[in-house]
Amino acid sequence: PFTGLLNSFIISTCSTILNVYFSSLTAYAITAYEWKLREAFSGMIIAVMMIPTTVTTIGFYQMVYKLGLTNNLSMLIIPAIASPMTVFFMRQYLQANLAMEIVQSARIDGAGEFRIFNQIVVPLMKPAIATQAIFAYVGSWNNLFMPLILLTDKSKKTLPVMVSLL
């Protein structure tokens, strides 16, 4: 049981941190930059949100199996980085709360884009980050379907899988 608890903690913590950070970074890029395909990209994010994850499971499993990564915890962490729902939520939050004048002022003062994001935008996004971190952590912790399919080694199983097999 302790290994399941530890595996669930590692997966949930890592996937939550990466999910929230990179989704916030993507939302910032969509909001702060004017580029040709911005609206198309936003539409694609909404379209991907409509596809249930179970639809893509067979293809994902085949890819993981061919790469020989079936009993690897990173296969439960890495896909969680690209969460269209989190990107959508963060984008909505930024559109309502980010004053582009602050970003433009930082650019004029010579700040790089990552410095602007990490020192200005992230502190402004703390409420949205906290909300999405809770959702991502709970969702990752309670995930039964993908760990049940990908993890066959008993030492790699997560707590929900161990509980379901009792």
mmCIF file of C-alpha atoms in Angstrom:
data_model
loop_
_atom_site.group_PDB
_atom_site.id
_atom_site.type_symbol
_atom_site.label_atom_id
_atom_site.label_comp_id
_atom_site.label_asym_id
_atom_site.label_seq_id
_atom_site.Cartn_x
_atom_site.Cartn_y
_atom_site.Cartn_z
ATOM 1 C CA PRO A 1 0.000 0.000 0.000
ATOM 2 C CA PHE A 2 2.864 2.433 0.714
ATOM 3 C CA THR A 3 4.279 2.044 -2.797
ATOM 4 C CA GLY A 4 0.850 2.824 -4.268
ATOM 5 C CA LEU A 5 0.610 5.909 -2.086
ATOM 6 C CA LEU A 6 4.114 7.018 -3.073
ATOM 7 C CA ASN A 7 3.494 6.396 -6.785
ATOM 8 C CA SER A 8 0.208 8.311 -6.655
ATOM 9 C CA PHE A 9 1.926 11.192 -4.853
ATOM 10 C CA ILE A 10 4.786 11.350 -7.374
ATOM 11 C CA ILE A 11 2.464 11.207 -10.393
ATOM 12 C CA SER A 12 -0.064 13.681 -9.007
ATOM 13 C CA THR A 13 2.502 16.206 -7.812
ATOM 14 C CA CYS A 14 4.649 16.176 -10.942
ATOM 15 C CA SER A 15 1.732 16.196 -13.371
ATOM 16 C CA THR A 16 -0.004 19.009 -11.478
ATOM 17 C CA ILE A 17 3.058 21.254 -11.396
ATOM 18 C CA LEU A 18 3.846 20.684 -15.075
ATOM 19 C CA ASN A 19 0.195 20.950 -16.127
ATOM 20 C CA VAL A 20 -0.445 24.245 -14.371
ATOM 21 C CA TYR A 21 2.842 25.855 -15.398
ATOM 22 C CA PHE A 22 2.790 24.935 -19.076
ATOM 23 C CA SER A 23 -0.946 25.545 -19.432
ATOM 24 C CA SER A 24 -0.467 28.998 -17.927
ATOM 25 C CA LEU A 25 2.448 29.625 -20.274
ATOM 26 C CA THR A 26 0.345 28.564 -23.273
ATOM 27 C CA ALA A 27 -2.572 30.723 -22.170
ATOM 28 C CA TYR A 28 -0.222 33.679 -21.758
ATOM 29 C CA ALA A 29 1.139 33.139 -25.277
ATOM 30 C CA ILE A 30 -2.373 33.047 -26.705
ATOM 31 C CA THR A 31 -3.402 36.157 -24.794
ATOM 32 C CA ALA A 32 -0.282 38.332 -24.999
ATOM 33 C CA TYR A 33 0.784 37.874 -28.609
ATOM 34 C CA GLU A 34 -0.885 38.865 -31.856
ATOM 35 C CA TRP A 35 -0.262 36.130 -34.401
ATOM 36 C CA LYS A 36 -1.982 34.958 -37.521
ATOM 37 C CA LEU A 37 -3.427 31.645 -36.329
ATOM 38 C CA ARG A 38 -4.260 32.657 -32.756
ATOM 39 C CA GLU A 39 -8.017 32.257 -33.116
ATOM 40 C CA ALA A 40 -7.607 28.987 -35.013
ATOM 41 C CA PHE A 41 -5.363 27.682 -32.232
ATOM 42 C CA SER A 42 -7.941 28.705 -29.626
ATOM 43 C CA GLY A 43 -10.630 26.948 -31.643
ATOM 44 C CA MET A 44 -8.472 23.828 -31.821
ATOM 45 C CA ILE A 45 -8.120 23.834 -28.033
ATOM 46 C CA ILE A 46 -11.893 23.983 -27.665
ATOM 47 C CA ALA A 47 -12.309 21.193 -30.235
ATOM 48 C CA VAL A 48 -9.814 18.963 -28.419
ATOM 49 C CA MET A 49 -11.716 19.544 -25.164
ATOM 50 C CA MET A 50 -14.750 17.917 -26.785
ATOM 51 C CA ILE A 51 -12.915 14.655 -27.517
ATOM 52 C CA PRO A 52 -13.158 12.171 -24.629
ATOM 53 C CA THR A 53 -9.766 10.848 -23.554
ATOM 54 C CA THR A 54 -10.984 7.269 -23.819
ATOM 55 C CA VAL A 55 -11.251 7.737 -27.600
ATOM 56 C CA THR A 56 -7.500 8.251 -27.900
ATOM 57 C CA THR A 57 -6.535 5.511 -25.441
ATOM 58 C CA ILE A 58 -5.910 2.730 -27.977
ATOM 59 C CA GLY A 59 -3.550 4.851 -30.060
ATOM 60 C CA PHE A 60 -1.773 6.158 -26.966
ATOM 61 C CA TYR A 61 -1.339 2.649 -25.564
ATOM 62 C CA GLN A 62 0.033 1.357 -28.892
ATOM 63 C CA MET A 63 2.568 4.185 -28.981
ATOM 64 C CA VAL A 64 3.640 3.595 -25.367
ATOM 65 C CA TYR A 65 3.893 -0.161 -25.958
ATOM 66 C CA LYS A 66 6.009 0.251 -29.115
ATOM 67 C CA LEU A 67 8.355 2.587 -27.231
ATOM 68 C CA GLY A 68 8.632 0.035 -24.403
ATOM 69 C CA LEU A 69 7.407 2.461 -21.748
ATOM 70 C CA THR A 70 4.397 0.564 -20.390
ATOM 71 C CA ASN A 71 5.611 0.344 -16.781
ATOM 72 C CA ASN A 72 6.950 3.870 -16.621
ATOM 73 C CA LEU A 73 5.384 6.481 -14.343
ATOM 74 C CA SER A 74 6.404 9.256 -16.715
ATOM 75 C CA MET A 75 3.782 8.014 -19.189
ATOM 76 C CA LEU A 76 1.170 9.178 -16.693
ATOM 77 C CA ILE A 77 2.934 12.503 -16.074
ATOM 78 C CA ILE A 78 3.969 13.720 -19.539
ATOM 79 C CA PRO A 79 0.517 13.579 -21.225
ATOM 80 C CA ALA A 80 -0.938 15.599 -18.337
ATOM 81 C CA ILE A 81 1.217 18.569 -19.370
ATOM 82 C CA ALA A 82 -1.025 19.315 -22.340
ATOM 83 C CA SER A 83 -4.413 19.922 -20.760
ATOM 84 C CA PRO A 84 -6.741 21.851 -23.053
ATOM 85 C CA MET A 85 -9.226 22.461 -20.237
ATOM 86 C CA THR A 86 -6.583 24.127 -18.083
ATOM 87 C CA VAL A 87 -5.322 26.210 -21.028
ATOM 88 C CA PHE A 88 -8.878 27.332 -21.765
ATOM 89 C CA PHE A 89 -9.542 28.287 -18.140
ATOM 90 C CA MET A 90 -6.232 30.146 -17.815
ATOM 91 C CA ARG A 91 -6.822 31.984 -21.086
ATOM 92 C CA GLN A 92 -10.251 33.118 -19.909
ATOM 93 C CA TYR A 93 -8.741 34.297 -16.635
ATOM 94 C CA LEU A 94 -5.951 36.205 -18.368
ATOM 95 C CA GLN A 95 -8.288 37.885 -20.840
ATOM 96 C CA ALA A 96 -10.293 39.256 -17.932
ATOM 97 C CA ASN A 97 -7.462 40.137 -15.543
ATOM 98 C CA LEU A 98 -4.208 40.818 -17.388
ATOM 99 C CA ALA A 99 -3.594 44.446 -18.292
ATOM 100 C CA MET A 100 -1.397 44.367 -21.370
ATOM 101 C CA GLU A 101 0.028 47.752 -20.374
ATOM 102 C CA ILE A 102 1.961 46.039 -17.571
ATOM 103 C CA VAL A 103 3.443 43.536 -20.027
ATOM 104 C CA GLN A 104 4.304 46.287 -22.499
ATOM 105 C CA SER A 105 5.955 48.340 -19.744
ATOM 106 C CA ALA A 106 8.083 45.365 -18.733
ATOM 107 C CA ARG A 107 9.097 44.837 -22.366
ATOM 108 C CA ILE A 108 10.097 48.494 -22.682
ATOM 109 C CA ASP A 109 12.147 48.165 -19.487
ATOM 110 C CA GLY A 110 14.057 45.305 -21.119
ATOM 111 C CA ALA A 111 12.552 42.304 -19.367
ATOM 112 C CA GLY A 112 12.597 39.037 -21.299
ATOM 113 C CA GLU A 113 9.403 37.096 -21.947
ATOM 114 C CA PHE A 114 10.088 34.376 -19.379
ATOM 115 C CA ARG A 115 10.922 36.999 -16.760
ATOM 116 C CA ILE A 116 7.688 38.833 -17.540
ATOM 117 C CA PHE A 117 5.758 35.601 -17.299
ATOM 118 C CA ASN A 118 7.388 34.318 -14.106
ATOM 119 C CA GLN A 119 7.609 37.609 -12.202
ATOM 120 C CA ILE A 120 4.528 39.505 -13.388
ATOM 121 C CA VAL A 121 1.965 37.179 -14.919
ATOM 122 C CA VAL A 122 2.275 34.193 -12.567
ATOM 123 C CA PRO A 123 1.685 36.298 -9.413
ATOM 124 C CA LEU A 124 -1.394 37.827 -11.086
ATOM 125 C CA MET A 125 -2.659 34.343 -11.891
ATOM 126 C CA LYS A 126 -2.356 32.888 -8.380
ATOM 127 C CA PRO A 127 -6.135 32.411 -7.891
ATOM 128 C CA ALA A 128 -6.507 30.639 -11.243
ATOM 129 C CA ILE A 129 -3.360 28.592 -10.662
ATOM 130 C CA ALA A 130 -4.591 27.488 -7.237
ATOM 131 C CA THR A 131 -7.986 26.515 -8.634
ATOM 132 C CA GLN A 132 -6.561 24.532 -11.526
ATOM 133 C CA ALA A 133 -3.900 22.930 -9.316
ATOM 134 C CA ILE A 134 -6.624 21.539 -7.060
ATOM 135 C CA PHE A 135 -8.583 20.181 -10.027
ATOM 136 C CA ALA A 136 -5.467 18.713 -11.661
ATOM 137 C CA TYR A 137 -4.187 17.107 -8.460
ATOM 138 C CA VAL A 138 -7.494 15.504 -7.548
ATOM 139 C CA GLY A 139 -8.046 14.349 -11.122
ATOM 140 C CA SER A 140 -4.572 12.838 -11.324
ATOM 141 C CA TRP A 141 -4.822 11.232 -7.888
ATOM 142 C CA ASN A 142 -8.184 9.621 -8.700
ATOM 143 C CA ASN A 143 -7.143 8.493 -12.185
ATOM 144 C CA LEU A 144 -7.852 4.792 -12.447
ATOM 145 C CA PHE A 145 -8.213 4.143 -16.165
ATOM 146 C CA MET A 146 -4.756 4.980 -17.563
ATOM 147 C CA PRO A 147 -2.692 3.531 -14.661
ATOM 148 C CA LEU A 148 -4.747 0.344 -14.859
ATOM 149 C CA ILE A 149 -3.898 0.000 -18.549
ATOM 150 C CA LEU A 150 -0.266 1.181 -18.521
ATOM 151 C CA LEU A 151 1.097 -0.202 -15.244
ATOM 152 C CA THR A 152 1.360 -3.974 -14.916
ATOM 153 C CA ASP A 153 4.307 -4.118 -12.501
ATOM 154 C CA LYS A 154 3.037 -4.345 -8.920
ATOM 155 C CA SER A 155 5.701 -1.916 -7.671
ATOM 156 C CA LYS A 156 4.470 0.760 -10.117
ATOM 157 C CA LYS A 157 0.739 0.628 -9.373
ATOM 158 C CA THR A 158 -1.026 3.671 -7.971
ATOM 159 C CA LEU A 159 -3.291 3.737 -4.939
ATOM 160 C CA PRO A 160 -6.590 3.809 -6.900
ATOM 161 C CA VAL A 161 -5.460 0.747 -8.886
ATOM 162 C CA MET A 162 -4.490 -1.110 -5.698
ATOM 163 C CA VAL A 163 -7.819 -0.257 -4.078
ATOM 164 C CA SER A 164 -9.771 -1.358 -7.160
ATOM 165 C CA LEU A 165 -7.995 -4.726 -7.201
ATOM 166 C CA LEU A 166 -8.921 -5.580 -3.600
#
